[in-house]
mmCIF file of C-alpha atoms in Angstrom:
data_model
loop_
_atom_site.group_PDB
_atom_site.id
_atom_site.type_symbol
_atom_site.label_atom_id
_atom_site.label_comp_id
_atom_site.label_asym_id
_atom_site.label_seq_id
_atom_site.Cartn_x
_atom_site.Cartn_y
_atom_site.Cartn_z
ATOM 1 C CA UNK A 81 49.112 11.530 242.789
ATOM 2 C CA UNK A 82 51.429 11.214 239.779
ATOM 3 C CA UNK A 83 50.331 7.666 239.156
ATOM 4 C CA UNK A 84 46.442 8.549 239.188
ATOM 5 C CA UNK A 85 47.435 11.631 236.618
ATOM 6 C CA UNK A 86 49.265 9.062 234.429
ATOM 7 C CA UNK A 87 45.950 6.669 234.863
ATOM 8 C CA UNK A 88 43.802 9.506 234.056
ATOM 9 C CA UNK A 89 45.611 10.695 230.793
ATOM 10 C CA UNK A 90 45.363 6.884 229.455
ATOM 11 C CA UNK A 91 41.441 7.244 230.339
ATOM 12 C CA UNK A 92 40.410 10.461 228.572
ATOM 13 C CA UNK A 93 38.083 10.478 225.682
ATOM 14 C CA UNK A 94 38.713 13.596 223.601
ATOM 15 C CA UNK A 95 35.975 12.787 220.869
ATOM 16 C CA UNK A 96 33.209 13.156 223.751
ATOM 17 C CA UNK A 97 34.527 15.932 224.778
ATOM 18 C CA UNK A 98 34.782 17.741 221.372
ATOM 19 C CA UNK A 99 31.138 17.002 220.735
ATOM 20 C CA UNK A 100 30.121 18.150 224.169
ATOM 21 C CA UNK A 101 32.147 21.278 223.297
ATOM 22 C CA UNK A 102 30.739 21.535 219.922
ATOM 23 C CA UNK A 103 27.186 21.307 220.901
ATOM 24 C CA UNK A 104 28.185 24.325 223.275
ATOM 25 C CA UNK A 105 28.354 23.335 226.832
ATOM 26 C CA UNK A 106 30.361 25.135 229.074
ATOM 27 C CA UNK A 107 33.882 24.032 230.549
ATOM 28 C CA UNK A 108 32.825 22.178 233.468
ATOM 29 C CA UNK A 109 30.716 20.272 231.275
ATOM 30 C CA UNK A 110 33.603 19.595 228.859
ATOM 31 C CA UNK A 111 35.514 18.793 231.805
ATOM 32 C CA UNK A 112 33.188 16.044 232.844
ATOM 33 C CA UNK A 113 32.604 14.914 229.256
ATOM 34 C CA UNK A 114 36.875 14.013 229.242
ATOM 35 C CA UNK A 115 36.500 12.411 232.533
ATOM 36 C CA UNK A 116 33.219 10.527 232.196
ATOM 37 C CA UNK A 117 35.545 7.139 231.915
ATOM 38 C CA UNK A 118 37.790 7.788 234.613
ATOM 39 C CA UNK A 119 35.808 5.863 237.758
ATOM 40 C CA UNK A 120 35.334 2.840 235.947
ATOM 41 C CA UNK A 121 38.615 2.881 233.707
ATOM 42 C CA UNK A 122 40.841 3.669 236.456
ATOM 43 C CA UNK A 123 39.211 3.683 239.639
ATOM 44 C CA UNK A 124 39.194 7.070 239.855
ATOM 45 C CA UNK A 125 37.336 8.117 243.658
ATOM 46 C CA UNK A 126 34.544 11.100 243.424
ATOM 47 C CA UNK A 127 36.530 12.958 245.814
ATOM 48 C CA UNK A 128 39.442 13.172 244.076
ATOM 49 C CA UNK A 129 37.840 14.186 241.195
ATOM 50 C CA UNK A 130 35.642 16.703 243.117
ATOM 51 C CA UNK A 131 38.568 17.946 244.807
ATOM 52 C CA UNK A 132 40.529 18.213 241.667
ATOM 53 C CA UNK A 133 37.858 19.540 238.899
ATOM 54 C CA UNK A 134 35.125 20.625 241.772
ATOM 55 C CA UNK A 135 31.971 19.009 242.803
ATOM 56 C CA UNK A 136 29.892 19.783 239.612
ATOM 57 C CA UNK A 137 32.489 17.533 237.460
ATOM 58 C CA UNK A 138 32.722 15.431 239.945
ATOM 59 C CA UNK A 139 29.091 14.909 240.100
ATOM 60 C CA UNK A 140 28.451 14.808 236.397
ATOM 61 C CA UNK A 141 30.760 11.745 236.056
ATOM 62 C CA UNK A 142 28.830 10.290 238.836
ATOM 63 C CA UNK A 143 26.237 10.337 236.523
ATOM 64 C CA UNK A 144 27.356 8.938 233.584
ATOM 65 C CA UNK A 145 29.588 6.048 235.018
ATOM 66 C CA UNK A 146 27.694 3.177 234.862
ATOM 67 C CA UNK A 147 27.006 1.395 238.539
ATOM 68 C CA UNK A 148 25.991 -2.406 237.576
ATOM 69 C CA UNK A 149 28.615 -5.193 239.176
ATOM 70 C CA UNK A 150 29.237 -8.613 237.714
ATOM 71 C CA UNK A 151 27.064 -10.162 240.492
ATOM 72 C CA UNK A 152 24.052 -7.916 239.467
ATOM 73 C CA UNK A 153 23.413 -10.951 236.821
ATOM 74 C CA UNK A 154 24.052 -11.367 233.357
ATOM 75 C CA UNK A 155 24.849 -8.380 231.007
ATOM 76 C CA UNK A 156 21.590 -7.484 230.002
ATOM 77 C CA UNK A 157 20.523 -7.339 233.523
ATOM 78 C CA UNK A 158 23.819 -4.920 234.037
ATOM 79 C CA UNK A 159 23.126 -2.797 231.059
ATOM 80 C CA UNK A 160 19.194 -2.183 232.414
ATOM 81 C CA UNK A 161 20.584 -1.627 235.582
ATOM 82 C CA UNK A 162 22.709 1.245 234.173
ATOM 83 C CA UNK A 163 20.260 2.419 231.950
ATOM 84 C CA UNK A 164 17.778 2.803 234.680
ATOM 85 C CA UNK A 165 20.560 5.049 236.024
ATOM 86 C CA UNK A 166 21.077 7.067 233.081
ATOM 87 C CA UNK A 167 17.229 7.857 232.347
ATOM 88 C CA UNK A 168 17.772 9.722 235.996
ATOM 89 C CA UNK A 169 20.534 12.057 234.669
ATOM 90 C CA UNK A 170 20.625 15.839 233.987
ATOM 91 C CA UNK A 171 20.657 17.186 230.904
ATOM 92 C CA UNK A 172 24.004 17.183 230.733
ATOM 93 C CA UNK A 173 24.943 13.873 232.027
ATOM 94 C CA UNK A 174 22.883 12.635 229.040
ATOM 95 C CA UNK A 175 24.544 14.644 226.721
ATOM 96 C CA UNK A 176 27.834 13.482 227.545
ATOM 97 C CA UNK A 177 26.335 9.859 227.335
ATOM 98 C CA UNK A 178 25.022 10.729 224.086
ATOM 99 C CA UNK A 179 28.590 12.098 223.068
ATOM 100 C CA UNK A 180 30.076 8.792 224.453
ATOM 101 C CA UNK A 181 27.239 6.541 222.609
ATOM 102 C CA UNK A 182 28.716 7.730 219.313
ATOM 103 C CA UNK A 183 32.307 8.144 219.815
ATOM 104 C CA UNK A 184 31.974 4.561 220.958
ATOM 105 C CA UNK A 185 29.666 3.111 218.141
ATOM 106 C CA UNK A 186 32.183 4.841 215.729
ATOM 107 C CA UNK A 187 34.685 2.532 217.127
ATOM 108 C CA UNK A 188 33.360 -0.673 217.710
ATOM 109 C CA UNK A 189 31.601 -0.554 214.430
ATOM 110 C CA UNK A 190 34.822 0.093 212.379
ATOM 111 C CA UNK A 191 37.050 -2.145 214.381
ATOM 112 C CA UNK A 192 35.029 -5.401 216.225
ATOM 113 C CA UNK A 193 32.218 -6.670 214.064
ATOM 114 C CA UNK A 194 31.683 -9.234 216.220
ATOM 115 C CA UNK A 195 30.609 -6.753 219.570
ATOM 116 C CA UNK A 196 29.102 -4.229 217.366
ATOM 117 C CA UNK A 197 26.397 -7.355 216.894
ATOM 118 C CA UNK A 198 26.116 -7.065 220.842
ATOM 119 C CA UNK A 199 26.645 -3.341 221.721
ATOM 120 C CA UNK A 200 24.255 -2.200 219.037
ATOM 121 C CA UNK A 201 20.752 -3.116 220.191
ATOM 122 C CA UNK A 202 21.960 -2.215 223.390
ATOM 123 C CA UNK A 203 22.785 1.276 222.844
ATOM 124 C CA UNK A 204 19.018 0.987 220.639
ATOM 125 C CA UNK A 205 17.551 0.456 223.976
ATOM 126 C CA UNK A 206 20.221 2.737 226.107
ATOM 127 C CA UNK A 207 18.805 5.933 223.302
ATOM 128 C CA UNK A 208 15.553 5.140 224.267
ATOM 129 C CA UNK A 209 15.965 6.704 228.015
ATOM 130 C CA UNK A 210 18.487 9.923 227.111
ATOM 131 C CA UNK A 211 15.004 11.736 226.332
ATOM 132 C CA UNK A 212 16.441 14.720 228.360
ATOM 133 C CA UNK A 213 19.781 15.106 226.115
ATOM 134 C CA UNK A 214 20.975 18.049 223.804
ATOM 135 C CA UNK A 215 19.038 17.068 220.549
ATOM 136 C CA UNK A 216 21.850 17.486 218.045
ATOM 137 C CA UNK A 217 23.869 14.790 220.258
ATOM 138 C CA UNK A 218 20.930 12.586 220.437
ATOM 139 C CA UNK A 219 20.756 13.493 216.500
ATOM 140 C CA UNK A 220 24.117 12.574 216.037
ATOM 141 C CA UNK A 221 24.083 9.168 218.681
ATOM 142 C CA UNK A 222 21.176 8.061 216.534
ATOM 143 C CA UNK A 223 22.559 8.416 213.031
ATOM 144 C CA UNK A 224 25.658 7.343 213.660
ATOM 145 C CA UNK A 225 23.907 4.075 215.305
ATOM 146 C CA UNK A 226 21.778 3.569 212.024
ATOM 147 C CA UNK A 227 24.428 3.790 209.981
ATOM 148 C CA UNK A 228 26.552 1.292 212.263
ATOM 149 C CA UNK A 229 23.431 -1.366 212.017
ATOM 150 C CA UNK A 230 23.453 -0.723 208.452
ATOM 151 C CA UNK A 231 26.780 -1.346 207.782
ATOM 152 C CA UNK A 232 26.814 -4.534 209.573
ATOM 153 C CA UNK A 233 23.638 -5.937 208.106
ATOM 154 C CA UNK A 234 25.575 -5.335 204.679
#
C-alpha cells in the first residue's frame, strides 16, 4: 500500500486541481481532478481508488483516463479513440479534462517545442468534443491553446 501512495504522490497534478477548485467544484471533484493521472501514470486499479476516495472519484477518473492501447493503431487513431471517450463524459469529467488540457499546454508549450507542434492540433480537435464542460475552463483551455499556437508560429 505504501508503494502505490509513494506512486500516487509522484502522479498528482495540483494545477488541475486548483482550477477545478477555482472554478468551484466540490471536493470529490477536486479529488478526482488530483487523481485524473493516476491509472495511466501508475497503474492505479478503480477499486483501489474507489475504495480509497469512494466510487464517485473513482468513477470520475474513469472518465478522464484515456483508454486507447498501442495496438489500437497509430496515434491519431489512439487520440480519436480517447476523444470519442471523452465527448461521453459528465460535466465534470470534462472539466477536469479541460483543467488538464491547459495545465498541460502550459507545459509542453514552454518546455518541448518540438511536441507542442504535435499535441497542439490535437488538443484543437480534443476541445472540440468537451461541449459539456464548465465554460470558464473551456475559456481558459482555449486561450491558453491560442496563445500556445501563437507562440510557436512566432
Amino acid at each position: 500500500r505504501a508503494v502505490e501512495l509513494v506512486h500516487l504522490a509522484g502522479s498528482v497534478r495540483v494545477e488541475v486541481a486548483r482550477l477545478v477548485a477555482m472554478a468551484g467544484f466540490d471536493e470529490e471533484i477536486i479529488a478526482a481532478a488530483y487523481l485524473h493521472d493516476v491509472v495511466e501514470d501508475c497503474g492505479m486499479a478503480g477499486a483501489a481508488i474507489d475504495k480509497w476516495f469512494g466510487k464517485r472519484v473513482a468513477d470520475l477518473v474513469w472518465e478522464v483516463t484515456d483508454v486507447s492501447i498501442p495496438t489500437d493503431g497509430n496515434r491519431a487513431a489512439r487520440r480519436a479513440k480517447d476523444r470519442a471517450k471523452l465527448a461521453l463524459a459528465s460535466h465534470e469529467g470534462q472539466s477536469i479534462k479541460l483543467a488538464d488540457l491547459t495545465d498541460n499546454t502550459r507545459s509542453i508549450a514552454a518546455n518541448d517545442k518540438s511536441f507542442a507542434r504535435v499535441y497542439l492540433p490535437e488538443k484543437r480537435e480534443l476541445l472540440l468534443v468537451l461541449t459539456k464542460g464548465h465554460n470558464g475552463l473551456r475559456n481558459l483551455a482555449t486561450r491558453t491553446l491560442l496563445a500556445a499556437e501563437a507562440e510557436l508560429n512566432d
